[in-house]
Short mmCIF file of C-alpha atoms in Angstrom, two decimals:
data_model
loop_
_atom_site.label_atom_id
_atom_site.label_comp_id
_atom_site.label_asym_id
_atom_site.label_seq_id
_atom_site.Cartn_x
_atom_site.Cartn_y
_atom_site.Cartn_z
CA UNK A 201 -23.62 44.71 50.11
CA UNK A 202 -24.69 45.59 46.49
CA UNK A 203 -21.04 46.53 45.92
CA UNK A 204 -19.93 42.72 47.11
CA UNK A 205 -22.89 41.62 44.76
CA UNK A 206 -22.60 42.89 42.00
CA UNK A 207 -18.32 41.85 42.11
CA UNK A 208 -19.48 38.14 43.26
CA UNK A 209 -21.38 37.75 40.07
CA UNK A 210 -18.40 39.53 38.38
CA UNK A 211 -16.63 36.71 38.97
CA UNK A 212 -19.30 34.86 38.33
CA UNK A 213 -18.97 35.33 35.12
CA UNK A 214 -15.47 35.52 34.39
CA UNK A 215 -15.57 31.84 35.51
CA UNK A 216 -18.13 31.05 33.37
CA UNK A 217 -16.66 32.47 30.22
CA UNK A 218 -13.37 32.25 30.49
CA UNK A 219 -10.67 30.65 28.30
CA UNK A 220 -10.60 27.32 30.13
CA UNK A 221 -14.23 26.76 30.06
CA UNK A 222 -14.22 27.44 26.30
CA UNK A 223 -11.74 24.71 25.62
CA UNK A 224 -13.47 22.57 27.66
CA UNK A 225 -16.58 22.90 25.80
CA UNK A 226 -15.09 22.77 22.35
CA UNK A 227 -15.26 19.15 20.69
CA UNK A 228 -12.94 16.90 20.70
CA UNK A 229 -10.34 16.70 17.87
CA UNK A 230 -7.89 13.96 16.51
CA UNK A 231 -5.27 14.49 13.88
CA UNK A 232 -4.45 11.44 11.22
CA UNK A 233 -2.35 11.48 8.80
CA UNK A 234 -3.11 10.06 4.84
CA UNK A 235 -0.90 9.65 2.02
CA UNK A 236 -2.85 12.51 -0.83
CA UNK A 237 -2.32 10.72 -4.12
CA UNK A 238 -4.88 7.79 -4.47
CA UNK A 239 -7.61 8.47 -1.62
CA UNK A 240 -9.69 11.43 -0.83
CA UNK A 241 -10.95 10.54 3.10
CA UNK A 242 -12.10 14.14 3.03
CA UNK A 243 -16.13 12.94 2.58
CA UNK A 244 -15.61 9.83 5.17
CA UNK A 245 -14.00 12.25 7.91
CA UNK A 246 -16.86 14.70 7.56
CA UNK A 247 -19.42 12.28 8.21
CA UNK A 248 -17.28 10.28 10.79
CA UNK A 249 -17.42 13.96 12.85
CA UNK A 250 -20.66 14.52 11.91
CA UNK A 251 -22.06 11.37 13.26
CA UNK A 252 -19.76 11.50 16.52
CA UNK A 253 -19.10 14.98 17.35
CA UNK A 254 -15.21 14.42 16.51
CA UNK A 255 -13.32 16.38 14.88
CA UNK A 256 -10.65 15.29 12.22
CA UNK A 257 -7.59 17.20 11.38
CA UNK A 258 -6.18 15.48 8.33
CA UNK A 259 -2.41 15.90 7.98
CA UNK A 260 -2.22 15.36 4.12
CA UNK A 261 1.39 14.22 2.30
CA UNK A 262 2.29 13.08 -1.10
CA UNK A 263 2.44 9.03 -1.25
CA UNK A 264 6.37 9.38 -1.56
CA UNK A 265 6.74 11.73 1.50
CA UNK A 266 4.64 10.23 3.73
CA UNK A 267 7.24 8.07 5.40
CA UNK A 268 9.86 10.48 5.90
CA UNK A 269 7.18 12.72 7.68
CA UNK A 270 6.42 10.61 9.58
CA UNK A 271 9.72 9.69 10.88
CA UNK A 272 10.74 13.18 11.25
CA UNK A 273 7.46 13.79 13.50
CA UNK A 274 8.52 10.93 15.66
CA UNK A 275 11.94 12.59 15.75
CA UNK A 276 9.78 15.42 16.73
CA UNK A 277 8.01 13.19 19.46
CA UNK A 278 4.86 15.34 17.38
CA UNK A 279 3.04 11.88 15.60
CA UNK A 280 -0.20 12.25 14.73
CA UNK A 281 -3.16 10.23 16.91
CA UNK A 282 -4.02 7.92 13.66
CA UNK A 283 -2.27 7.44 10.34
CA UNK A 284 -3.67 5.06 7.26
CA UNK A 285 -1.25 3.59 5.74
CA UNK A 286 -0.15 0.49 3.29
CA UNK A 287 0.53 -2.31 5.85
CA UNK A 288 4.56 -2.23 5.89
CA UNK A 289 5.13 1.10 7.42
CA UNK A 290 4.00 -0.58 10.46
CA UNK A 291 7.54 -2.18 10.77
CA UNK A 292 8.62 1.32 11.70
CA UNK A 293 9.50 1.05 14.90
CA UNK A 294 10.40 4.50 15.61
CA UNK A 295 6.45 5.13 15.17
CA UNK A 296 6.00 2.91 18.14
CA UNK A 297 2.60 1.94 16.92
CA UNK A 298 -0.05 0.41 19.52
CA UNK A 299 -0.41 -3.65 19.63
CA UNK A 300 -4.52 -3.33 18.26
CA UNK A 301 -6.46 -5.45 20.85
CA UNK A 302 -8.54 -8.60 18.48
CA UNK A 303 -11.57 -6.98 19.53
CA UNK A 304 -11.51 -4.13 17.75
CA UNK A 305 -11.67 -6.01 14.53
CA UNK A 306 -14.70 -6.96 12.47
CA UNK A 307 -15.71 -10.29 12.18
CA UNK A 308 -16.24 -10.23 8.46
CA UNK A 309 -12.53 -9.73 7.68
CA UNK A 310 -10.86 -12.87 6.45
CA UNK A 311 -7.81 -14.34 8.12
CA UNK A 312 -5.52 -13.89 4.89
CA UNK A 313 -6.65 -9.77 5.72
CA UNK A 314 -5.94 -10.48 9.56
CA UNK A 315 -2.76 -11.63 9.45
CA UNK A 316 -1.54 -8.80 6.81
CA UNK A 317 -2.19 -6.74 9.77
CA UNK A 318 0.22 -8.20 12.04
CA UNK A 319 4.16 -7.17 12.45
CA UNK A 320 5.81 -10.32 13.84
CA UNK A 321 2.98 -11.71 15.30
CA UNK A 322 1.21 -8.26 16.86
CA UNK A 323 -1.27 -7.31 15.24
CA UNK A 324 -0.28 -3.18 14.50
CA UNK A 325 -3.26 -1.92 12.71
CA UNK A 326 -7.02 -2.37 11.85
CA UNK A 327 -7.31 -3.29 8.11
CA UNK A 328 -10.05 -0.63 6.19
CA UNK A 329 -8.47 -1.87 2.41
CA UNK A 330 -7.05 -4.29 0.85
CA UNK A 331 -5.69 -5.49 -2.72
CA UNK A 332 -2.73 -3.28 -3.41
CA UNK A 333 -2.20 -5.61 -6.29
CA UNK A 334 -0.80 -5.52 -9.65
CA UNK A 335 -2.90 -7.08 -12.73
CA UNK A 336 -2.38 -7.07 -16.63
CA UNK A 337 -4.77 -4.06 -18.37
CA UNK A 338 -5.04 -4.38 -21.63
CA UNK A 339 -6.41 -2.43 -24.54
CA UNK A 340 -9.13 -4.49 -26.58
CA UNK A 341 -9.38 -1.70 -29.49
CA UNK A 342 -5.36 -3.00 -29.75
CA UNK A 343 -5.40 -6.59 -28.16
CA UNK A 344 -8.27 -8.95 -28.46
CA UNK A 345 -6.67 -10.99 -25.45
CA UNK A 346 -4.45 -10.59 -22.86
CA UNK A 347 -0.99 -12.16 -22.48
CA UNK A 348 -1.05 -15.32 -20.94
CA UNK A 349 2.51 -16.90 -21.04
CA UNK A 350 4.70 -13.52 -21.27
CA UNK A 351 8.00 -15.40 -21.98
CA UNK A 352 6.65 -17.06 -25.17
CA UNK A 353 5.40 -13.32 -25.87
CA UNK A 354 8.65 -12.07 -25.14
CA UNK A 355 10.38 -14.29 -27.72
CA UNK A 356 7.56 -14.17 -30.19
CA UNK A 357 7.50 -10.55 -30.48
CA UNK A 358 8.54 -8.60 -33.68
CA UNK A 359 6.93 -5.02 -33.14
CA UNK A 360 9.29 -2.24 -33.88
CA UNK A 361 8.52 -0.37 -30.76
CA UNK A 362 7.51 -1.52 -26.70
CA UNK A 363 3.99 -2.99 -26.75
CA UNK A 364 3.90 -4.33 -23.09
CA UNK A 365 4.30 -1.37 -20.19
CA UNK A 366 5.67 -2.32 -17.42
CA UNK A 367 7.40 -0.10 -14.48
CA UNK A 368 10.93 -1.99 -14.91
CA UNK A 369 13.38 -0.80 -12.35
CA UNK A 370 10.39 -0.54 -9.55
CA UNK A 371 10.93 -3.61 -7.29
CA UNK A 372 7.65 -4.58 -6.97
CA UNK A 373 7.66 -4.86 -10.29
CA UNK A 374 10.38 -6.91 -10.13
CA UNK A 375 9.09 -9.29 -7.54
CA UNK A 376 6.80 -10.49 -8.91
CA UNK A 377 9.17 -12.39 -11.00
CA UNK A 378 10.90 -13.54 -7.65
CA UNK A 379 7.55 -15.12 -6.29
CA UNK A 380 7.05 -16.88 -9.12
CA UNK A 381 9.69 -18.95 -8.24
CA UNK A 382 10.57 -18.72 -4.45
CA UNK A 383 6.72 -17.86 -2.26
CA UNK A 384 8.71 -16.53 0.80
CA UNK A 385 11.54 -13.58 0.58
CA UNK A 386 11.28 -14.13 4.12
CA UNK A 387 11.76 -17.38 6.53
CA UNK A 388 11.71 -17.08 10.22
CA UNK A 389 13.04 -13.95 9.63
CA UNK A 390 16.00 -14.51 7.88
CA UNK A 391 15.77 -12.74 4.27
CA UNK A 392 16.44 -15.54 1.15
CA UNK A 393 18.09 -13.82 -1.84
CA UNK A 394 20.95 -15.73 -2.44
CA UNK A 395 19.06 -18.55 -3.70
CA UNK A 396 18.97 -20.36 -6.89
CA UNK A 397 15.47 -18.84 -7.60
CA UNK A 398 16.47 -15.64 -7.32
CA UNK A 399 19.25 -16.05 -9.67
CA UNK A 400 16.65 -17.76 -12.04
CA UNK A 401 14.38 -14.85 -11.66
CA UNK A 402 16.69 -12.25 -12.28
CA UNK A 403 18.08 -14.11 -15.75
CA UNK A 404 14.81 -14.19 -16.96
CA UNK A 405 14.11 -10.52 -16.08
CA UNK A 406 16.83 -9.62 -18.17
CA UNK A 407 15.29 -11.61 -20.99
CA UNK A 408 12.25 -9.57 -20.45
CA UNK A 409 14.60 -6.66 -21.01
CA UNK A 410 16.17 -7.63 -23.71
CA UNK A 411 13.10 -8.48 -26.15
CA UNK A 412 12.26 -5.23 -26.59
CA UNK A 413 8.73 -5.32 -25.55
CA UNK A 414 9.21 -3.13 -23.21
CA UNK A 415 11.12 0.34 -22.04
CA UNK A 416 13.07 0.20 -19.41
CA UNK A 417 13.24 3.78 -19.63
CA UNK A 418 9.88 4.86 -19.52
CA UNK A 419 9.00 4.96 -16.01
CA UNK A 420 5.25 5.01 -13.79
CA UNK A 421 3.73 8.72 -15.46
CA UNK A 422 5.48 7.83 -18.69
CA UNK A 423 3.78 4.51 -19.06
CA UNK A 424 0.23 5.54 -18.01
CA UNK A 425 0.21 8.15 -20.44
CA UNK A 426 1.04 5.92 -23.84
CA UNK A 427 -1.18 3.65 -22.26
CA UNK A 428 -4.14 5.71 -22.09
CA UNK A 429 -3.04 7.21 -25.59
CA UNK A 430 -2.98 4.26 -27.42
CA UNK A 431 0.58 3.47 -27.57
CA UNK A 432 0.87 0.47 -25.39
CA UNK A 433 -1.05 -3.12 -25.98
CA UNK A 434 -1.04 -3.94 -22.38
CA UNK A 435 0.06 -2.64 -19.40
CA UNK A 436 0.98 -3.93 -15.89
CA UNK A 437 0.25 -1.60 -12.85
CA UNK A 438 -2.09 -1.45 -10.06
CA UNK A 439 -5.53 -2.32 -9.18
CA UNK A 440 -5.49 2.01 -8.02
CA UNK A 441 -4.75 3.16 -11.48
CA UNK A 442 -8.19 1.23 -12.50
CA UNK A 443 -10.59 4.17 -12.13
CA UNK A 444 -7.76 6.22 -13.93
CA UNK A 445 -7.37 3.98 -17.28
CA UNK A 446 -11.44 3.26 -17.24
CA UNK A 447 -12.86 6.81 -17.62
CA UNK A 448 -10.18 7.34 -20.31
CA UNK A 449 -10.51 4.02 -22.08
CA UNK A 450 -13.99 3.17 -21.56
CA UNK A 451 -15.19 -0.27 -22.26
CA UNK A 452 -12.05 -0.61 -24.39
CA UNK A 453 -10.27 -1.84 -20.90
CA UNK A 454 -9.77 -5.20 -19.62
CA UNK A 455 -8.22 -6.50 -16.94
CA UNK A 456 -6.34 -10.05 -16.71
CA UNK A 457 -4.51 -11.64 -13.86
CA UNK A 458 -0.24 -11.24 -14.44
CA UNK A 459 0.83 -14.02 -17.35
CA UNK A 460 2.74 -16.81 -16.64
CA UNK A 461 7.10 -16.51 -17.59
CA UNK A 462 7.13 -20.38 -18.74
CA UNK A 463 5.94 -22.86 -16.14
CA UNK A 464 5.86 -20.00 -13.55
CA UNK A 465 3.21 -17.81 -12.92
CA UNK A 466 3.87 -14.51 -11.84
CA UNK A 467 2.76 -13.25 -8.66
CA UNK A 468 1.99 -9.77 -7.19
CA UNK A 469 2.22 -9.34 -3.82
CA UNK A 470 -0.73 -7.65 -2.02
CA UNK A 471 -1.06 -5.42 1.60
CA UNK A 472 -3.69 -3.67 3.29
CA UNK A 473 -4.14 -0.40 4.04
CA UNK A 474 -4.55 -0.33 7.60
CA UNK A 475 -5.77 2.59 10.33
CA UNK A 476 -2.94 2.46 12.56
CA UNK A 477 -1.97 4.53 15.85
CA UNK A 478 1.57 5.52 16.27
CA UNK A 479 3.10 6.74 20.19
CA UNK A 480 0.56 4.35 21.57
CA UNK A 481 -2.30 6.57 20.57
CA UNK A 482 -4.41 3.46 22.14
CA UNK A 483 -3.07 4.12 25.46
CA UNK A 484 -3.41 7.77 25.77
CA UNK A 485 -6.53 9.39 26.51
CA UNK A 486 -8.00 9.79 22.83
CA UNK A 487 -8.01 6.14 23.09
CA UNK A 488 -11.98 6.09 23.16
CA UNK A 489 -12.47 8.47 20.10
CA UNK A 490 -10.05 5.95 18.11
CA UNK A 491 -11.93 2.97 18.62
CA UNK A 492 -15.03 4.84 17.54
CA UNK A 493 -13.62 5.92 14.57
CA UNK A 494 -12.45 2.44 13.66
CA UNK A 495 -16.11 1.47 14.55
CA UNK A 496 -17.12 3.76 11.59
CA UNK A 497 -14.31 2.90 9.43
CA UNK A 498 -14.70 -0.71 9.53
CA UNK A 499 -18.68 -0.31 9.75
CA UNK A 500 -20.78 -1.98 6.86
CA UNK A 501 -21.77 1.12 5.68
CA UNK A 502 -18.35 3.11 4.86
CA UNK A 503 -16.69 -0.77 3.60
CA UNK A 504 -19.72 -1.14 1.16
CA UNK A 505 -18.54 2.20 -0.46
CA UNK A 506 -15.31 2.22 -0.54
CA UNK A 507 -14.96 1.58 -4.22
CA UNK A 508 -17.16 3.50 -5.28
CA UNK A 509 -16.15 6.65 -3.32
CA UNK A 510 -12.21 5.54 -2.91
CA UNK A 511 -11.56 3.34 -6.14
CA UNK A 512 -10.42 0.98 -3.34
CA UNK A 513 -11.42 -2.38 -2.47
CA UNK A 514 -12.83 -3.46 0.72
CA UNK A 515 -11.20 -5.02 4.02
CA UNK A 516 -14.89 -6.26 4.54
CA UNK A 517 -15.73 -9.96 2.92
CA UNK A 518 -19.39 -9.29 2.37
CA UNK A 519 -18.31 -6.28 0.60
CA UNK A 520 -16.42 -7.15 -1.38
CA UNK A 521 -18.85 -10.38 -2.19
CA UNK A 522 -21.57 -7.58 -2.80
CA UNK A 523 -19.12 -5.80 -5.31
CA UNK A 524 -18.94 -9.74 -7.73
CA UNK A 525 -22.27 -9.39 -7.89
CA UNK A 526 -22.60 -6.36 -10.00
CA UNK A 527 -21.06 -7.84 -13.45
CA UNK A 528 -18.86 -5.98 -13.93
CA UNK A 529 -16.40 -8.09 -15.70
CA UNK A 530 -13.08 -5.71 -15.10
CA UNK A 531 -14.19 -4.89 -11.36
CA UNK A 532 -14.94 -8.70 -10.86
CA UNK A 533 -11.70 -9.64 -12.18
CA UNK A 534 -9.57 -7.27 -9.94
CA UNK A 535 -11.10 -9.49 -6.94
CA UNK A 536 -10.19 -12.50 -8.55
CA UNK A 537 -7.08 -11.59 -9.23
CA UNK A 538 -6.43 -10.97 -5.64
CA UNK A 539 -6.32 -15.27 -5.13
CA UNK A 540 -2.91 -15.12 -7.66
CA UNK A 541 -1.09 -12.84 -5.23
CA UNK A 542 0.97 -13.73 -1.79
CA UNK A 543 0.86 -11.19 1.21
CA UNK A 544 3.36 -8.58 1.45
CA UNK A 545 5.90 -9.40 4.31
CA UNK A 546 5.67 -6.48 7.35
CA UNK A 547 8.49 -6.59 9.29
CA UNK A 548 11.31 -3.66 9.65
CA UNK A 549 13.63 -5.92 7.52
CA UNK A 550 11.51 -5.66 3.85
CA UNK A 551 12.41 -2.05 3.55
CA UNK A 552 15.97 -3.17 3.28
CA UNK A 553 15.22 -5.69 0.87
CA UNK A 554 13.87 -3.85 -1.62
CA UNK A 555 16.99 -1.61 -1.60
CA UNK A 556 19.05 -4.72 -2.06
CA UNK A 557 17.13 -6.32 -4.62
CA UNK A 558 17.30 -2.49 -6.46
CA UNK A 559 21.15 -2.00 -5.88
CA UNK A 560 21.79 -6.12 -6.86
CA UNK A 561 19.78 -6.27 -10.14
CA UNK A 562 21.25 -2.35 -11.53
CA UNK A 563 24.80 -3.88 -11.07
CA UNK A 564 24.03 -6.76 -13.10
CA UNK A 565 22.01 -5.24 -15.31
CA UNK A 566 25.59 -3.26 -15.89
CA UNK A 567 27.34 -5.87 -16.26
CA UNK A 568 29.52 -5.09 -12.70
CA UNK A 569 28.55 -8.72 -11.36
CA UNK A 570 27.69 -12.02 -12.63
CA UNK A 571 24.07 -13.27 -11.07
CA UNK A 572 25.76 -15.48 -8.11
CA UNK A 573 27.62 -12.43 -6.90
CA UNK A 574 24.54 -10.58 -7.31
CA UNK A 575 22.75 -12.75 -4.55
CA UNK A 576 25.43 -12.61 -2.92
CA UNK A 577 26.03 -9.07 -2.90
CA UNK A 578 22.11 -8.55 -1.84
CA UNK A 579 22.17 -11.05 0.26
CA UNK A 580 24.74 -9.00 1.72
CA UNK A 581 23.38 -5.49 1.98
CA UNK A 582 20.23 -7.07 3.60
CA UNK A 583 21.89 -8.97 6.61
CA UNK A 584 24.42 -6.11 6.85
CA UNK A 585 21.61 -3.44 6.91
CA UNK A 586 19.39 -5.60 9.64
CA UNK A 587 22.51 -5.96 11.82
CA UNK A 588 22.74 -2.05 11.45
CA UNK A 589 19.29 -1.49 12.57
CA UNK A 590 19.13 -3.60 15.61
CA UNK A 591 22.49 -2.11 17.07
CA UNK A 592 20.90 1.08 16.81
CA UNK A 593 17.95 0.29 18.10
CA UNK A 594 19.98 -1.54 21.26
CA UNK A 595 21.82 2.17 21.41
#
């Protein structure tokens, strides 16, 4: 008897401390993946697992990567549980991302934030940021005042070397010009580039071109770096290059919204950053410890600190009404600005635009077509590259 005692609690134990056990008592874990260039969710995580007992294995990739990893870990059928990500990847339909149910969303989010959210009606991802904006920065120690009507600029001008920097062969760059004229590359949608606007927008980009106030060939790392050494006037880029430019310019910064080209006024689109979950991550069974993290995400306390810890601007409308309060004039100006921009389109097809609108204006710009057969010829590579798409997805 001893002998079967002493081998029941044997087993006893084995049970007790085996492998399987130890799994089960480990916590739980979810992997999401973040683009490493302008956020650091390192801090947030921590305290999200702290707070809940979850675990967060971050699945870091440069900006410019992050797409194509993600498409080759759907290929992989390997996606991470959660991604953030700027609002359009969640037209990728190979990242079969989960329709987000309403009631997951906060009630202080504004419908203009809502509906950036949404991929042809479905709404594809919970909304943690938002601006994504471009604005004029200027140098006061240079330029008193910012540029308010940049074709009269443009024709005005007679420095001997670029004054203005502005990222020229970057398309939303570019369409800003295109919005100015025509609010909707989009209708129903169809994609509108062969249109008279567009036409009229890329003439008068040209013009901007031509004047001299700018360098074509000076591109994003180029620019920021005779900005912040003196060598540039102004400079358009993003509200996430503002923490950047301030701690190397000081209070010599300032911040207007984009100038008017005539009659026009130029308009930047904006998107969200949105906590998304791609293979249906909803429906599987770390469904519960998703929702709580976009509890904490979307909670008062992480959206009221967002800029301060993330240089990015809140999701959250009391936020970001907290944030006007502080006067500061460049900060309060960024969330003006955001009323001067139109929402960036989601669906599958804008990818292909901006390769159209990249390939149409180059050939132009080289003299290869005249501006109708530009539209034309993007009009062309859009609808051509949409009909591709759907017969492969119909495969």
């Amino acid at each position: 008897m001893p002998g079967k005692m002493l081998c029941l609690v044997f087993m006893l134990l084995l049970l007790i401390y085996s492998p399987v056990n130890a799994r089960a008592s480990e916590p739980p874990e979810i992997d999401v993946a973040v683009g490493l260039e302008n956020f650091d969710f390192q801090p947030l995580f921590e305290e999200f697992s702290a707070k809940t007992g979850i675990k967060v294995n971050i699945l870091a990739f440069n900006n410019n990567q992050l797409k194509s990893e993600l498409l080759l870990y759907a290929d992989a059928l390997q996606l991470p549980d959660a991604v953030i990500i700027p609002s359009d990847y969640m037209g990728l339909s190979e990242l079969q991302f989960s329709q987000v149910p309403e009631s997951w969303l906060s009630k202080k989010l504004t419908q203009k934030v809502i509906e950036n959210s949404k991929v042809n009606g479905k709404l594809k991802g919970v909304p943690i940021m938002y601006g994504n904006h471009l604005v004029l920065y200027y140098n006061r120690a240079l330029a008193p005042h910012p540029i308010t009507d940049l074709q009269t600029y443009a024709q005005q001008a007679v420095a001997d070397k670029p004054t203005l920097g502005w990222n020229f062969y970057e398309m939303y760059w570019f369409v800003t010009f295109a919005n100015a004229l025509q609010p909707n590359l989009i209708q129903a949608g169809v994609p509108q580039l062969d249109t008279k606007a567009m036409r009229l927008a890329i003439s008068n980009y040209q013009s901007l071109l031509n004047s001299g106030i700018i360098d074509a060939d000076c591109v994003y790392q180029c620019l920021m770096n005779r900005f912040k050494t003196g060598k540039l006037d102004y400079f358009v880029n993003g509200i996430w290059a503002y923490r950047q430019l301030k701690d190397k310019l000081k209070d010599d910064l300032a911040i207007a919204p984009l100038p008017r080209w005539g009659n026009h006024q130029l308009m930047s689109l904006a998107s969200s950053h949105v906590l998304a979950f791609p293979a249906n991550g909803i429906e599987s069974k770390k469904g519960p410890h998703l929702k709580l993290l976009v509890d904490f995400m979307q909670s008062q306390k992480v959206q009221d600190k967002l800029w301060d810890e993330l240089n990015a601007l809140p999701a959250n409308g009391d936020s970001l009404a907290e944030l006007t309060k502080r006067g500061d004039k460049a900060l309060s100006q960024l969330i003006a600005s955001l009323q001067e921009t139109y929402p960036q389109p989601n669906e599958p097809i804008m990818a292909y635009i901006w390769e159209a609108m990249l390939k149409g204006l180059t050939r132009y710009l080289g003299g290869v077509y005249s501006v109708e057969e530009t539209t034309q010829y993007m009009q062309f590579i859009v609808t051509k590259s949409g009909q591709n798409e759907s017969k492969s997805q119909h495969r």
